[in-house]
Short mmCIF file of C-alpha atoms in Angstrom, two decimals:
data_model
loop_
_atom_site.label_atom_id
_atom_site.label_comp_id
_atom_site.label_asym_id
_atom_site.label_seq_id
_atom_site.Cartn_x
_atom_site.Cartn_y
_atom_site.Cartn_z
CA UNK A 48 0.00 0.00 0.00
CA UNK A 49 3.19 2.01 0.58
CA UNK A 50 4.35 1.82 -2.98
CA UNK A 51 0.96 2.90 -4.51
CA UNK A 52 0.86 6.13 -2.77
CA UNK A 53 4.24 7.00 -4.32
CA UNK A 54 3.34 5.90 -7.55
CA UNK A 55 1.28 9.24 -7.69
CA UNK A 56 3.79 11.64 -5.51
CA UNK A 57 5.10 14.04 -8.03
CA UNK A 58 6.60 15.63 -5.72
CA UNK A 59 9.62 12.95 -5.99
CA UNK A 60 9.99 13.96 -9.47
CA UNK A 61 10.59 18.38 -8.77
CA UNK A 62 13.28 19.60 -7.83
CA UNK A 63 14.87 20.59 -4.49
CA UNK A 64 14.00 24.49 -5.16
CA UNK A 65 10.27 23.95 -5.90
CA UNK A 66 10.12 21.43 -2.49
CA UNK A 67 12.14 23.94 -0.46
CA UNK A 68 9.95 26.65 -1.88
CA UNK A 69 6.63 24.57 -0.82
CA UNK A 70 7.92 23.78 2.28
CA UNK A 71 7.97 27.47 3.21
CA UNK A 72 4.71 28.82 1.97
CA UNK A 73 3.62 25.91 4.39
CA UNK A 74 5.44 27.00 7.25
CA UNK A 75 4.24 30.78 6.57
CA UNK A 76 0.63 29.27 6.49
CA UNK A 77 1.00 27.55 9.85
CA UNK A 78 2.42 31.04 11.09
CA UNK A 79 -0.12 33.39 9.50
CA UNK A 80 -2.93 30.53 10.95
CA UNK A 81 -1.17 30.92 14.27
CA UNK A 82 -0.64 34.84 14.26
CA UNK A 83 -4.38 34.65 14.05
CA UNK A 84 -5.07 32.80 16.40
CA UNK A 85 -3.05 35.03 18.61
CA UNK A 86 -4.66 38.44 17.11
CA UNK A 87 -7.90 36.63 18.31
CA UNK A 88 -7.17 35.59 21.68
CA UNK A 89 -5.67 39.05 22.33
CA UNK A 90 -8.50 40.41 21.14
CA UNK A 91 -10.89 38.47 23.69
CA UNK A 92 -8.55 39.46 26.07
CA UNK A 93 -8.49 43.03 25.71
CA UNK A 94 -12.42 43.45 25.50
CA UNK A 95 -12.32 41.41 29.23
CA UNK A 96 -10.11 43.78 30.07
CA UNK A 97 -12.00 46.38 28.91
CA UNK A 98 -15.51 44.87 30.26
CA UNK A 99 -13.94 44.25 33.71
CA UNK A 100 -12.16 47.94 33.65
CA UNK A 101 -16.18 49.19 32.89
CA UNK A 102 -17.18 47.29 35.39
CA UNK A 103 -15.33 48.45 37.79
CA UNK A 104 -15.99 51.96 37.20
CA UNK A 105 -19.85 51.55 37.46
CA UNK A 106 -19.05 50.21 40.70
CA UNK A 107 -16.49 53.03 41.78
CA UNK A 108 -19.30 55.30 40.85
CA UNK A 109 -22.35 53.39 42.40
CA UNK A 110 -20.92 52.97 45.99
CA UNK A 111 -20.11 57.30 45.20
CA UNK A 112 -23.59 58.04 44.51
CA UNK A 113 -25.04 55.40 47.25
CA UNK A 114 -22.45 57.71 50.07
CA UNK A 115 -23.38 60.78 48.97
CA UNK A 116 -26.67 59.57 49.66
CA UNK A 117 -26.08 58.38 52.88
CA UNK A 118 -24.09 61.62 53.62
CA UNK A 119 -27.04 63.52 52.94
CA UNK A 120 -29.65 61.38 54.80
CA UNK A 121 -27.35 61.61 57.98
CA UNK A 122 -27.02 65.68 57.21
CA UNK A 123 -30.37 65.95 57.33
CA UNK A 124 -30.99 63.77 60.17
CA UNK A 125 -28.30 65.71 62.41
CA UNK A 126 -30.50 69.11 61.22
CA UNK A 127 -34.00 67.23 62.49
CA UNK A 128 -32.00 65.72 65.55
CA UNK A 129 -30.98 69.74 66.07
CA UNK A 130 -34.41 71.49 65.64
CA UNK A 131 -35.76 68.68 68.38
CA UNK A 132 -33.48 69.39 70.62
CA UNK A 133 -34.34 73.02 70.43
CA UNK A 134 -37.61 72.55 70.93
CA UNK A 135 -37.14 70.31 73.77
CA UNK A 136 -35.23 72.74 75.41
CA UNK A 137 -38.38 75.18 74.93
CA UNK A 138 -40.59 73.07 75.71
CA UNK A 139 -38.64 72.57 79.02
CA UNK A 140 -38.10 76.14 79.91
CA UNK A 141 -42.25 76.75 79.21
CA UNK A 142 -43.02 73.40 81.95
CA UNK A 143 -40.24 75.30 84.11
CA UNK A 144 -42.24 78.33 83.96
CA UNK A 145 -45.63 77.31 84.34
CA UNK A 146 -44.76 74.84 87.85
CA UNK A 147 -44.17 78.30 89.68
CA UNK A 148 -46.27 78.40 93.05
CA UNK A 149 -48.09 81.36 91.61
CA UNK A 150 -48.75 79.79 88.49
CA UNK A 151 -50.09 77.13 90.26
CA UNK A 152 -52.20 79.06 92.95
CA UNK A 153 -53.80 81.16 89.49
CA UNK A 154 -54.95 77.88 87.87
CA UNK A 155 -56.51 76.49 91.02
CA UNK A 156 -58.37 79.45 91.65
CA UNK A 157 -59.37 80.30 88.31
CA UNK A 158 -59.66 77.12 86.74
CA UNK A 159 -60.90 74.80 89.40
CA UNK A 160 -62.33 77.34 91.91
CA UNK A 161 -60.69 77.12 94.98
CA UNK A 162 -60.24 79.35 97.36
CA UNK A 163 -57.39 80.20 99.77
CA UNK A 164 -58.18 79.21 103.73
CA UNK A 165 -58.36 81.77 106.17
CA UNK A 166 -57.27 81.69 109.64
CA UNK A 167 -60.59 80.41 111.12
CA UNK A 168 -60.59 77.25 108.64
CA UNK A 169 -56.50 76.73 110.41
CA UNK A 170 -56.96 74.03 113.57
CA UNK A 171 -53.78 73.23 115.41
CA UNK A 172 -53.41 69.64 117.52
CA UNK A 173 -50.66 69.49 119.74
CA UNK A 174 -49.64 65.30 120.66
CA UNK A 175 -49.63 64.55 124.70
CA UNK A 176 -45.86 62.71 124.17
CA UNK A 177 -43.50 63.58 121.96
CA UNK A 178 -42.90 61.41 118.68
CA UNK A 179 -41.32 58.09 118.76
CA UNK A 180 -39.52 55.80 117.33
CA UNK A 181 -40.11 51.94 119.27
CA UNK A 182 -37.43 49.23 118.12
CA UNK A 183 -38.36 45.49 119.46
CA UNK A 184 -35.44 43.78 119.66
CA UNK A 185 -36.92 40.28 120.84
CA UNK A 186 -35.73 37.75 118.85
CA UNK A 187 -38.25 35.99 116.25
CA UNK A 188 -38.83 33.57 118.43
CA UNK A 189 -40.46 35.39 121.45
CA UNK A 190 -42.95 37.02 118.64
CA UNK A 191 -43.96 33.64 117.52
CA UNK A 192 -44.19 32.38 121.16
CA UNK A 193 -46.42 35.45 121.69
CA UNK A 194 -48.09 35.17 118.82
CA UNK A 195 -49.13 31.04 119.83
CA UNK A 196 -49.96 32.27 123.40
CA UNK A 197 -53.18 33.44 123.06
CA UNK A 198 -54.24 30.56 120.31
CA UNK A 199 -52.96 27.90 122.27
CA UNK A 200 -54.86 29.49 125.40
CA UNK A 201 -57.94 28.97 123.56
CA UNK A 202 -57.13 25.33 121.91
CA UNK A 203 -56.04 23.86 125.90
CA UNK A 204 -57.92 24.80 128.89
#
C-alpha cells in the first residue's frame, strides 16, 4: 500500500527548489494561521479587560452616589435631631415656667375654683408625748411564742 501512494507523488519527481519553496509557503501558512489565532485571543482578552475595567468603574461610581446619599440622609438627620433638641429645650423652659407656686395658685383658683383658707378654717393639735420611734429587739422567736400564746390558750384549757 506504501508503494501505490508514491506511484502518484510528483513531488519525488521536482526539484529541491520547488520542495524547499513549498515547504515554506507551508510553514508561513502555519504562522499566518497561528498569528491569528493570537490576534484573536488578544482580542478576547483586551475586550475582558476592557468589560472588567467598565465594570469596575460603574461600581467606583455606584458605591459614590449610594455615600453621597447616605451623607445627605445623615445631614439631614443631624439638622431634624438639632431642631428637636431646640424645641425640647423650649418646651422645658415653658413646663419650668408654668410649675411656679403662683402659676399654680392662678390655675386652682381660676380654673378649678378654689379658694385660699383663712385663719378660722386653720386648727392646730398638739400630741400629749413627743414622737417616737419603738425598736423590738426580741428575737423571732419570742414574737412567735407570743403570737401562739393566746391561740394555744384557747385550743387547751
Amino acid at each position: 500500500m506504501a508503494g501505490i501512494g508514491t506511484a502518484y507523488d510528483l513531488s519525488l519527481y521536482e526539484t529541491e527548489q520547488e520542495r524547499h519553496i513549498a515547504r515554506k509557503e507551508k510553514n508561513q501558512s502555519v504562522i499566518i494561521k497561528a498569528q491569528t489565532k493570537f490576534a484573536f485571543g488578544k482580542k478576547i482578552l483586551n475586550i475582558i479587560g476592557i468589560a472588567a475595567l467598565f465594570s469596575l468603574i460603574t461600581a467606583v461610581i455606584a458605591t459614590n452616589a449610594s455615600i453621597t446619599s447616605f451623607s445627605r440622609k445623615i445631614a439631614k438627620t443631624k439638622e431634624e435631631m438639632v431642631l428637636l433638641q431646640s424645641e425640647k429645650s423650649y418646651l422645658e423652659f415653658t413646663l419650668e415656667s408654668r410649675m411656679t407656686l403662683d402659676e399654680i395658685e392662678s390655675y386652682a383658683m381660676n380654673n378649678l375654683g378654689m379658694v385660699k383658707m383663712d385663719a378660722s378654717q386653720k386648727k392646730y393639735v398638739e400630741l400629749e408625748n413627743q414622737n417616737k420611734i419603738v425598736i423590738n429587739d426580741s428575737p423571732v422567736k419570742e414574737k412567735l411564742t407570743e403570737a401562739i400564746r393566746p391561740l394555744m390558750s384557747y385550743l387547751l384549757p
